[in-house]
Each structure stands twice: as structure tokens, then as C-alpha cells.
mmCIF file of C-alpha atoms in Angstrom:
data_model
loop_
_atom_site.group_PDB
_atom_site.id
_atom_site.type_symbol
_atom_site.label_atom_id
_atom_site.label_comp_id
_atom_site.label_asym_id
_atom_site.label_seq_id
_atom_site.Cartn_x
_atom_site.Cartn_y
_atom_site.Cartn_z
ATOM 1 C CA MET J 496 0.000 0.000 0.000
ATOM 2 C CA ARG J 497 1.416 3.373 -1.024
ATOM 3 C CA HIS J 498 1.505 6.078 1.672
ATOM 4 C CA GLU J 499 1.418 9.708 0.550
ATOM 5 C CA HIS J 500 3.722 12.100 2.358
ATOM 6 C CA PRO J 501 2.077 15.279 3.684
ATOM 7 C CA THR J 502 2.876 18.392 1.688
ATOM 8 C CA TRP J 503 3.345 22.042 2.563
ATOM 9 C CA LYS J 504 0.542 24.236 1.234
ATOM 10 C CA PRO J 505 -0.013 28.004 0.974
ATOM 11 C CA ASP J 506 -1.106 29.379 4.344
ATOM 12 C CA VAL J 507 -3.855 31.859 5.213
ATOM 13 C CA LEU J 508 -1.172 34.430 6.164
ATOM 14 C CA GLY J 509 -0.341 34.862 2.490
ATOM 15 C CA ASP J 510 2.923 35.388 0.632
ATOM 16 C CA GLY J 511 5.884 33.564 2.087
ATOM 17 C CA PHE J 512 3.897 31.418 4.529
ATOM 18 C CA ARG J 513 3.248 27.693 4.180
ATOM 19 C CA SER J 514 1.497 25.193 6.431
ATOM 20 C CA LEU J 515 1.695 21.454 6.962
ATOM 21 C CA THR J 516 -0.960 19.246 8.558
ATOM 22 C CA LEU J 517 0.458 16.761 11.087
ATOM 23 C CA ASP J 518 -1.567 13.605 11.709
ATOM 24 C CA LEU J 519 -1.856 12.813 15.428
ATOM 25 C CA GLY J 520 -4.222 9.862 15.259
ATOM 26 C CA VAL J 521 -7.783 9.626 16.567
ATOM 27 C CA ASP J 522 -9.447 10.327 19.911
ATOM 28 C CA ASP J 523 -13.056 10.116 21.112
ATOM 29 C CA GLU J 524 -13.958 13.150 18.949
ATOM 30 C CA GLY J 525 -12.423 11.839 15.735
ATOM 31 C CA PRO J 526 -9.205 12.530 13.787
ATOM 32 C CA VAL J 527 -6.703 14.788 15.574
ATOM 33 C CA VAL J 528 -4.177 17.011 13.806
ATOM 34 C CA ALA J 529 -1.740 19.797 14.539
ATOM 35 C CA THR J 530 -0.671 22.359 11.942
ATOM 36 C CA LEU J 531 2.883 23.572 11.414
ATOM 37 C CA VAL J 532 3.348 26.977 9.776
ATOM 38 C CA THR J 533 6.625 28.215 8.329
ATOM 39 C CA TYR J 534 7.907 31.376 6.698
ATOM 40 C CA LEU J 535 10.032 31.374 3.548
ATOM 41 C CA PRO J 536 12.102 34.568 3.789
ATOM 42 C CA PRO J 537 13.529 36.409 0.766
ATOM 43 C CA VAL J 538 17.010 35.827 2.232
ATOM 44 C CA PRO J 539 17.237 32.298 3.703
ATOM 45 C CA PRO J 540 19.320 31.452 6.774
ATOM 46 C CA VAL J 541 22.948 30.536 6.143
ATOM 47 C CA PRO J 542 24.109 27.375 7.952
ATOM 48 C CA THR J 543 26.959 27.813 10.420
ATOM 49 C CA ALA J 544 29.131 24.768 11.021
ATOM 50 C CA GLY J 545 26.479 22.642 9.340
ATOM 51 C CA GLN J 546 23.642 23.911 11.571
ATOM 52 C CA VAL J 547 20.671 26.251 11.248
ATOM 53 C CA ASP J 548 19.007 27.872 14.230
ATOM 54 C CA ALA J 549 15.230 27.418 14.276
ATOM 55 C CA VAL J 550 12.414 28.766 16.439
ATOM 56 C CA LEU J 551 9.192 26.874 17.121
ATOM 57 C CA TYR J 552 6.384 29.096 18.440
ATOM 58 C CA LEU J 553 3.388 27.932 20.519
ATOM 59 C CA HIS J 554 0.278 30.091 20.909
ATOM 60 C CA GLY J 555 -1.887 30.560 23.987
ATOM 61 C CA TRP J 556 -5.431 29.637 25.039
ATOM 62 C CA SER J 557 -8.276 30.471 22.610
ATOM 63 C CA ASP J 558 -5.639 31.457 20.087
ATOM 64 C CA TYR J 559 -3.685 30.535 16.955
ATOM 65 C CA PHE J 560 -0.610 31.747 15.102
ATOM 66 C CA PHE J 561 -1.177 35.008 13.211
ATOM 67 C CA GLN J 562 1.887 37.077 14.210
ATOM 68 C CA ALA J 563 3.500 37.417 10.785
ATOM 69 C CA ASP J 564 5.813 40.151 12.092
ATOM 70 C CA LEU J 565 7.332 37.659 14.532
ATOM 71 C CA ALA J 566 8.204 35.327 11.663
ATOM 72 C CA ARG J 567 9.825 38.175 9.741
ATOM 73 C CA PHE J 568 11.759 39.277 12.831
ATOM 74 C CA TRP J 569 13.341 35.860 13.299
ATOM 75 C CA ALA J 570 14.087 35.600 9.588
ATOM 76 C CA GLY J 571 15.941 38.891 9.915
ATOM 77 C CA GLN J 572 18.090 37.283 12.618
ATOM 78 C CA GLY J 573 19.018 34.443 10.261
ATOM 79 C CA VAL J 574 16.707 31.993 12.046
ATOM 80 C CA ALA J 575 14.308 29.505 10.422
ATOM 81 C CA PHE J 576 10.851 30.204 11.855
ATOM 82 C CA TYR J 577 8.010 27.769 12.518
ATOM 83 C CA ALA J 578 4.782 28.046 14.503
ATOM 84 C CA LEU J 579 2.414 25.335 15.655
ATOM 85 C CA ASP J 580 -1.362 25.478 15.901
ATOM 86 C CA LEU J 581 -1.882 22.802 18.543
ATOM 87 C CA ARG J 582 -4.601 20.152 18.322
ATOM 88 C CA LYS J 583 -8.145 21.586 18.385
ATOM 89 C CA TYR J 584 -6.965 25.167 17.897
ATOM 90 C CA GLY J 585 -7.013 27.436 14.872
ATOM 91 C CA ARG J 586 -5.991 25.695 11.664
ATOM 92 C CA SER J 587 -6.125 22.359 13.526
ATOM 93 C CA LEU J 588 -9.702 22.669 14.841
ATOM 94 C CA ARG J 589 -12.118 20.245 13.191
ATOM 95 C CA PRO J 590 -15.957 20.212 13.276
ATOM 96 C CA GLY J 591 -17.359 18.517 16.360
ATOM 97 C CA GLN J 592 -14.202 18.948 18.447
ATOM 98 C CA SER J 593 -14.130 20.570 21.885
ATOM 99 C CA GLU J 594 -11.994 23.653 21.303
ATOM 100 C CA GLY J 595 -8.591 23.493 22.967
ATOM 101 C CA TYR J 596 -9.567 20.487 25.069
ATOM 102 C CA VAL J 597 -7.047 18.121 26.655
ATOM 103 C CA THR J 598 -7.031 16.416 30.039
ATOM 104 C CA ASP J 599 -3.240 16.430 30.467
ATOM 105 C CA LEU J 600 -0.837 19.046 29.117
ATOM 106 C CA ALA J 601 1.590 16.227 28.316
ATOM 107 C CA GLU J 602 -0.776 15.290 25.466
ATOM 108 C CA TYR J 603 0.926 18.111 23.589
ATOM 109 C CA ASP J 604 4.184 16.158 23.639
ATOM 110 C CA ALA J 605 2.917 14.405 20.515
ATOM 111 C CA ASP J 606 2.165 17.722 18.790
ATOM 112 C CA ILE J 607 5.605 19.131 19.589
ATOM 113 C CA GLU J 608 7.385 15.914 18.644
ATOM 114 C CA ALA J 609 5.599 15.772 15.279
ATOM 115 C CA ALA J 610 6.455 19.418 14.663
ATOM 116 C CA LEU J 611 10.142 18.945 15.489
ATOM 117 C CA LYS J 612 10.358 15.917 13.211
ATOM 118 C CA ALA J 613 8.789 17.873 10.333
ATOM 119 C CA MET J 614 11.051 20.864 11.029
ATOM 120 C CA GLU J 615 14.171 18.715 10.972
ATOM 121 C CA ALA J 616 13.151 17.250 7.632
ATOM 122 C CA ASP J 617 12.364 20.713 6.235
ATOM 123 C CA VAL J 618 15.632 22.237 7.438
ATOM 124 C CA ARG J 619 17.549 19.323 5.969
ATOM 125 C CA ALA J 620 15.739 19.685 2.615
ATOM 126 C CA ARG J 621 15.982 23.484 2.417
ATOM 127 C CA TYR J 622 19.406 24.141 3.905
ATOM 128 C CA ASP J 623 21.192 20.765 3.947
ATOM 129 C CA ALA J 624 21.898 21.328 7.633
ATOM 130 C CA ASP J 625 21.106 20.091 11.109
ATOM 131 C CA MET J 626 18.842 22.104 13.392
ATOM 132 C CA ARG J 627 19.323 23.814 16.758
ATOM 133 C CA THR J 628 15.934 24.571 18.281
ATOM 134 C CA THR J 629 14.605 27.358 20.469
ATOM 135 C CA LEU J 630 11.056 27.042 21.769
ATOM 136 C CA MET J 631 9.056 30.276 22.063
ATOM 137 C CA ALA J 632 5.585 30.327 23.593
ATOM 138 C CA HIS J 633 2.831 32.635 24.824
ATOM 139 C CA SER J 634 0.525 32.416 27.872
ATOM 140 C CA THR J 635 -0.898 28.881 28.263
ATOM 141 C CA GLY J 636 1.523 27.802 25.553
ATOM 142 C CA GLY J 637 4.256 29.089 27.838
ATOM 143 C CA LEU J 638 3.119 26.704 30.563
ATOM 144 C CA VAL J 639 3.083 23.833 28.058
ATOM 145 C CA ALA J 640 6.545 24.796 26.786
ATOM 146 C CA ALA J 641 8.091 25.109 30.253
ATOM 147 C CA LEU J 642 6.815 21.708 31.345
ATOM 148 C CA TRP J 643 7.987 20.138 28.079
ATOM 149 C CA ALA J 644 11.445 21.702 28.392
ATOM 150 C CA ASP J 645 11.715 20.320 31.937
ATOM 151 C CA ARG J 646 10.835 16.793 30.755
ATOM 152 C CA PHE J 647 13.089 16.881 27.683
ATOM 153 C CA PRO J 648 16.191 18.766 28.834
ATOM 154 C CA ASP J 649 18.419 17.891 25.886
ATOM 155 C CA ARG J 650 16.143 18.983 23.045
ATOM 156 C CA LEU J 651 16.496 22.774 23.170
ATOM 157 C CA GLN J 652 19.033 25.533 22.699
ATOM 158 C CA ALA J 653 16.921 28.095 24.585
ATOM 159 C CA LEU J 654 13.383 28.890 25.783
ATOM 160 C CA ILE J 655 11.519 32.194 25.341
ATOM 161 C CA LEU J 656 8.282 32.724 27.283
ATOM 162 C CA ASN J 657 5.994 35.615 26.393
ATOM 163 C CA SER J 658 3.720 36.277 29.419
ATOM 164 C CA PRO J 659 3.507 32.600 30.415
ATOM 165 C CA TRP J 660 0.552 31.431 32.524
ATOM 166 C CA LEU J 661 2.542 29.871 35.365
ATOM 167 C CA GLU J 662 0.047 30.247 38.234
ATOM 168 C CA LEU J 663 -3.662 30.809 38.776
ATOM 169 C CA SER J 664 -4.253 34.535 39.205
ATOM 170 C CA GLY J 665 -4.699 35.191 42.884
ATOM 171 C CA SER J 666 -2.421 32.801 44.749
ATOM 172 C CA SER J 667 -1.428 29.193 45.223
ATOM 173 C CA MET J 668 -4.016 28.995 48.042
ATOM 174 C CA LEU J 669 -6.729 29.828 45.527
ATOM 175 C CA ARG J 670 -5.357 27.099 43.252
ATOM 176 C CA PHE J 671 -5.502 24.562 46.087
ATOM 177 C CA ALA J 672 -9.104 25.510 46.877
ATOM 178 C CA THR J 673 -10.129 25.465 43.223
ATOM 179 C CA SER J 674 -8.501 22.074 42.649
ATOM 180 C CA GLY J 675 -10.370 20.563 45.586
ATOM 181 C CA LEU J 676 -13.734 21.865 44.412
ATOM 182 C CA LEU J 677 -13.066 20.938 40.793
ATOM 183 C CA GLU J 678 -11.792 17.386 41.231
ATOM 184 C CA PRO J 679 -15.167 15.563 41.607
ATOM 185 C CA VAL J 680 -16.590 17.285 38.523
ATOM 186 C CA ALA J 681 -13.445 16.760 36.448
ATOM 187 C CA ARG J 682 -13.367 13.083 37.366
ATOM 188 C CA ARG J 683 -17.022 12.346 36.545
ATOM 189 C CA ARG J 684 -17.712 14.856 33.750
ATOM 190 C CA PRO J 685 -14.393 16.122 32.379
ATOM 191 C CA LYS J 686 -16.053 17.947 29.459
ATOM 192 C CA ALA J 687 -18.487 19.811 31.696
ATOM 193 C CA ARG J 688 -18.430 23.533 30.904
ATOM 194 C CA LEU J 689 -17.654 25.767 33.863
ATOM 195 C CA LYS J 690 -19.522 29.018 34.332
ATOM 196 C CA ILE J 691 -16.707 31.569 34.392
ATOM 197 C CA PRO J 692 -17.296 35.299 33.814
ATOM 198 C CA GLU J 693 -16.088 36.438 30.392
ATOM 199 C CA PHE J 694 -15.501 40.089 29.538
ATOM 200 C CA GLY J 695 -13.655 40.137 26.208
ATOM 201 C CA PHE J 696 -11.408 43.025 27.251
ATOM 202 C CA TYR J 697 -8.198 41.480 25.937
ATOM 203 C CA PHE J 698 -9.789 40.882 22.530
ATOM 204 C CA ARG J 699 -10.874 44.525 22.570
ATOM 205 C CA SER J 700 -7.273 45.574 23.178
ATOM 206 C CA ILE J 701 -5.820 43.638 20.218
ATOM 207 C CA SER J 702 -8.503 43.359 17.509
ATOM 208 C CA SER J 703 -8.534 45.939 14.716
ATOM 209 C CA ALA J 704 -12.332 45.607 14.768
ATOM 210 C CA MET J 705 -12.234 47.275 18.206
ATOM 211 C CA ASP J 706 -9.443 49.233 19.967
ATOM 212 C CA GLY J 707 -6.478 47.172 18.768
ATOM 213 C CA GLU J 708 -4.572 47.008 15.490
ATOM 214 C CA TRP J 709 -4.438 43.297 14.624
ATOM 215 C CA ASP J 710 -6.514 41.431 12.067
ATOM 216 C CA VAL J 711 -7.529 38.261 13.898
ATOM 217 C CA ASP J 712 -9.962 35.528 12.884
ATOM 218 C CA PRO J 713 -12.876 35.727 15.368
ATOM 219 C CA LEU J 714 -13.521 31.987 14.984
ATOM 220 C CA TRP J 715 -9.941 31.018 15.774
ATOM 221 C CA ARG J 716 -9.318 33.852 18.255
ATOM 222 C CA PRO J 717 -12.850 34.587 19.553
ATOM 223 C CA PRO J 718 -13.840 37.751 21.448
ATOM 224 C CA PHE J 719 -14.650 35.564 24.431
ATOM 225 C CA SER J 720 -12.801 32.481 25.610
ATOM 226 C CA PHE J 721 -13.346 28.975 24.317
ATOM 227 C CA PRO J 722 -15.569 27.014 26.724
ATOM 228 C CA VAL J 723 -13.583 26.261 29.879
ATOM 229 C CA ARG J 724 -14.090 22.568 30.651
ATOM 230 C CA ALA J 725 -13.439 20.829 33.950
ATOM 231 C CA GLY J 726 -10.885 18.339 32.621
ATOM 232 C CA TRP J 727 -8.910 21.071 30.861
ATOM 233 C CA ILE J 728 -8.671 23.421 33.836
ATOM 234 C CA ARG J 729 -7.675 20.492 36.052
ATOM 235 C CA ALA J 730 -4.778 19.820 33.648
ATOM 236 C CA VAL J 731 -3.728 23.482 33.798
ATOM 237 C CA LEU J 732 -3.868 23.566 37.605
ATOM 238 C CA ALA J 733 -1.726 20.413 37.723
ATOM 239 C CA GLY J 734 0.809 22.231 35.526
ATOM 240 C CA HIS J 735 0.758 25.236 37.851
ATOM 241 C CA ALA J 736 1.376 22.962 40.833
ATOM 242 C CA ARG J 737 4.354 21.412 39.059
ATOM 243 C CA VAL J 738 5.856 24.858 38.376
ATOM 244 C CA ALA J 739 5.293 25.927 41.999
ATOM 245 C CA ARG J 740 7.372 22.949 43.163
ATOM 246 C CA GLY J 741 10.193 24.132 40.927
ATOM 247 C CA LEU J 742 11.404 22.982 37.501
ATOM 248 C CA ASP J 743 14.960 22.300 36.345
ATOM 249 C CA ILE J 744 15.137 23.724 32.838
ATOM 250 C CA ARG J 745 18.818 23.567 31.923
ATOM 251 C CA VAL J 746 18.860 26.014 29.018
ATOM 252 C CA PRO J 747 18.747 29.828 29.104
ATOM 253 C CA VAL J 748 15.195 31.109 29.617
ATOM 254 C CA LEU J 749 13.891 34.560 28.670
ATOM 255 C CA LEU J 750 10.625 35.689 30.277
ATOM 256 C CA LEU J 751 8.863 38.674 28.686
ATOM 257 C CA ALA J 752 6.112 40.457 30.608
ATOM 258 C CA SER J 753 4.301 43.729 30.958
ATOM 259 C CA ALA J 754 5.338 46.052 33.773
ATOM 260 C CA ALA J 755 1.783 46.031 35.190
ATOM 261 C CA SER J 756 -1.577 44.262 35.178
ATOM 262 C CA THR J 757 -5.104 45.662 35.024
ATOM 263 C CA ILE J 758 -7.550 42.905 35.910
ATOM 264 C CA SER J 759 -11.082 44.160 36.422
ATOM 265 C CA PRO J 760 -14.712 43.165 35.670
ATOM 266 C CA THR J 761 -15.209 46.545 33.979
ATOM 267 C CA TRP J 762 -13.379 48.128 31.066
ATOM 268 C CA ASN J 763 -10.461 50.379 31.937
ATOM 269 C CA PRO J 764 -8.449 52.285 29.300
ATOM 270 C CA GLN J 765 -5.301 51.087 31.098
ATOM 271 C CA MET J 766 -6.054 47.698 29.535
ATOM 272 C CA LEU J 767 -4.649 49.139 26.315
ATOM 273 C CA ARG J 768 -1.196 49.354 27.921
ATOM 274 C CA THR J 769 -1.090 46.633 30.593
ATOM 275 C CA ASP J 770 -1.673 42.889 30.925
ATOM 276 C CA SER J 771 -5.450 42.510 31.318
ATOM 277 C CA VAL J 772 -5.303 38.699 31.589
ATOM 278 C CA LEU J 773 -2.648 37.654 34.137
ATOM 279 C CA ASP J 774 -0.999 38.957 37.304
ATOM 280 C CA VAL J 775 2.469 39.835 36.021
ATOM 281 C CA ASN J 776 4.047 40.041 39.491
ATOM 282 C CA LEU J 777 2.929 36.518 40.306
ATOM 283 C CA MET J 778 4.101 35.426 36.848
ATOM 284 C CA VAL J 779 7.623 36.677 37.545
ATOM 285 C CA GLN J 780 7.654 35.079 41.000
ATOM 286 C CA ARG J 781 6.905 31.728 39.412
ATOM 287 C CA GLY J 782 9.252 32.382 36.498
ATOM 288 C CA VAL J 783 12.359 32.346 38.668
ATOM 289 C CA LEU J 784 11.418 28.787 39.724
ATOM 290 C CA LEU J 785 11.835 27.438 36.195
ATOM 291 C CA GLY J 786 15.585 26.856 36.308
ATOM 292 C CA PRO J 787 18.992 28.282 37.162
ATOM 293 C CA GLU J 788 19.374 30.702 34.239
ATOM 294 C CA ILE J 789 16.362 33.021 33.949
ATOM 295 C CA THR J 790 16.309 36.481 32.372
ATOM 296 C CA VAL J 791 13.250 38.674 32.972
ATOM 297 C CA TYR J 792 12.408 41.654 30.759
ATOM 298 C CA ARG J 793 9.411 43.797 31.750
ATOM 299 C CA PHE J 794 8.019 46.535 29.523
ATOM 300 C CA ASP J 795 6.004 49.620 30.396
ATOM 301 C CA GLY J 796 2.913 49.798 28.192
ATOM 302 C CA ALA J 797 2.940 46.133 27.157
ATOM 303 C CA LEU J 798 -0.167 44.015 26.637
ATOM 304 C CA HIS J 799 -0.619 40.375 27.653
ATOM 305 C CA ASP J 800 1.032 39.398 24.377
ATOM 306 C CA THR J 801 3.915 41.834 24.578
ATOM 307 C CA LEU J 802 4.445 41.567 20.803
ATOM 308 C CA LEU J 803 0.922 42.840 20.102
ATOM 309 C CA SER J 804 1.521 46.040 22.083
ATOM 310 C CA ALA J 805 1.595 49.503 20.515
ATOM 311 C CA LEU J 806 4.458 49.970 18.045
ATOM 312 C CA PRO J 807 6.882 51.844 20.357
ATOM 313 C CA VAL J 808 6.451 49.150 23.012
ATOM 314 C CA ARG J 809 6.767 46.135 20.759
ATOM 315 C CA THR J 810 9.816 47.736 19.153
ATOM 316 C CA ARG J 811 11.442 47.656 22.606
ATOM 317 C CA VAL J 812 10.321 44.058 23.078
ATOM 318 C CA TYR J 813 11.863 42.982 19.793
ATOM 319 C CA GLU J 814 15.077 44.807 20.660
ATOM 320 C CA GLY J 815 15.172 42.989 24.002
ATOM 321 C CA ILE J 816 14.753 39.640 22.268
ATOM 322 C CA ARG J 817 17.472 40.583 19.795
ATOM 323 C CA ARG J 818 19.953 41.444 22.553
ATOM 324 C CA TRP J 819 19.158 38.358 24.590
ATOM 325 C CA SER J 820 19.248 35.973 21.650
ATOM 326 C CA GLY J 821 22.613 37.354 20.590
ATOM 327 C CA ALA J 822 24.006 36.580 24.027
ATOM 328 C CA PHE J 823 22.334 33.267 24.889
ATOM 329 C CA MET J 824 20.816 31.709 21.789
ATOM 330 C CA LEU J 825 22.836 32.628 18.724
ATOM 331 C CA PRO J 826 26.499 32.688 19.794
ATOM 332 C CA ARG J 827 28.788 32.628 16.773
#
């Protein structure tokens, strides 16, 4: 029986972008896939000592990869760029699936492994070189990436976390209480939807249809969150507990965050220049528990995704990444 190899196809981001569907098998909701996106720059990376540096980017909750400027930035640094829409998100979401749903964050090991395998093959075909990998991730993707890097210490060159969700907003005591209340429901009805207030303020701050400047797909990045299900939030809280006990990530880690948070049940114009999703002080407290070599950059005026902030702010963020990567990720 002849097996057809998957092929790269033009991506929704347009010129220079291609995507590849990665088969991850079948679960109780049907076929499961992830989608790898890459950027083909006008000037391709030049291998050094038979190697090409590559970045793999993971998105956050209720999200997908649309940050074309990020791809172009890394290309300008001579880095091969890839991004992954995880199972049941964005390009990988299929009809009838529970959006973003997993019961263990380690399920994403298969997504990341499939992406790395496809990246290695692509780098070999395009540049005739081996690959050194940096993982970059945002928000919930940052939690996934940190836990993965702790479990697979020899797979990465560096780790970059953009406002990672490392603890439940409030405190660890709130997480303990929430876990205890949630456990019976998550065990009996893991797909039960939890009634959690939704305000849509972060979407308002980024979408060009409202007060932001970014063209986002409202189906893939909805104004309000995907349904929060008991089994999923239990998996996230378990990840938070693991971080609180301390990880041992043995590569350089860069943590990017806003200088301040504005978390409120009512709209506040400060949400256009602060993190309106997570407590950034708590984030940094947890960030220093990730490993022995942690760099923290905080930016006045930054949003939850620091790279979606107003142009003067994100320019500073990109410059910070450039300086750090030159010192820790791209030594020549």
C-alpha cells in the first residue's frame, strides 16, 4: 500500500507562509491534527558549522498563530521560523471537536514531537543542515513549553516565554481551593463547561475591529474564551502545581512580561497598555522557579502578548529579544 507524504501548502497568512498538517491519530472526537506553519524569507538562513538555528512558536489559550511580524523578525536574525497550531486550535480545529480540550498538558508532547520531526526534515531539505531549536511560547503555551522543556532537557538551545501562565491569578491557596472543588466534577464529567465570567477586554485591546490594530480571525481567536471545561482546567492547575514545586530547565530562559496588570470586571483604558489577563508580578515570582538561568524583561505599556503592544512598546520588546538571543541563543 502506497503512503502519501504530507505536503506544505499556501497558508492563510499569504505570501511567504506555508502550512503542513500533522496527523496525530484519533481520539473520542475523531481525527486529531496539529498544523505547522513556516515562513520562507527572501534571504534564507545561512548554515553555520552545518547547523541552522530554528524557532518553534506555541500560541496561547483560545488562540492561533497570526503574528507574521514575529516570523519576519526571526528571519531577519538568520533563524528559520516555525509556529504550531496545537490540536483543536485554529488551523487544527475540526468540526465537532471541543476547542482546545485536553485532560493532560503532556498530550501536547505528541504535537511538539511531530512538529520537530517535520522541522528537521524541512531544514535538511531546504538548507542541507542540522537544526538547533529554540522554543518560544505565549501564555498557556508558555506553561506547556516550560513543562515540556523540563521533561526533555536535551532537546532545546533556549526557551523564550511571552507572558507565560505559570500560576492561577490570585495565589497558590486559591489554586488549592479550586482544585479541591473541581476534582469531583473533572473526574465524573471532564467535558463539563464551567460558568466563568467572560468580559472580552483582551480581545478589545488587540482586535482591529475594536481598539487594537491586529486582524484576527474571530472563529480562531474569539472575542470571548473557548468554553472552559473541567478536565482542561484540572490539567492546567496540575501544571501550575508542578511549576510551583520548581522545575529544572537547563537552558537559558527569557521571560517577557508587561510592567503592570489591570484585571477588572469593567473596562479600563489602562487595559490598552497593561496585561489585562494575568498577574504579572505573580508570573515573575513563578518564572524564577523554572531553572537556574532566567532572564526577565518587563516593559512599560505592554499588553498580555507583549508583541501585540503599541508599536513603540513592541519595538522595545523585539530589541530585548534581539539582545538576549545574541548573548544566549545565537552565539557565533
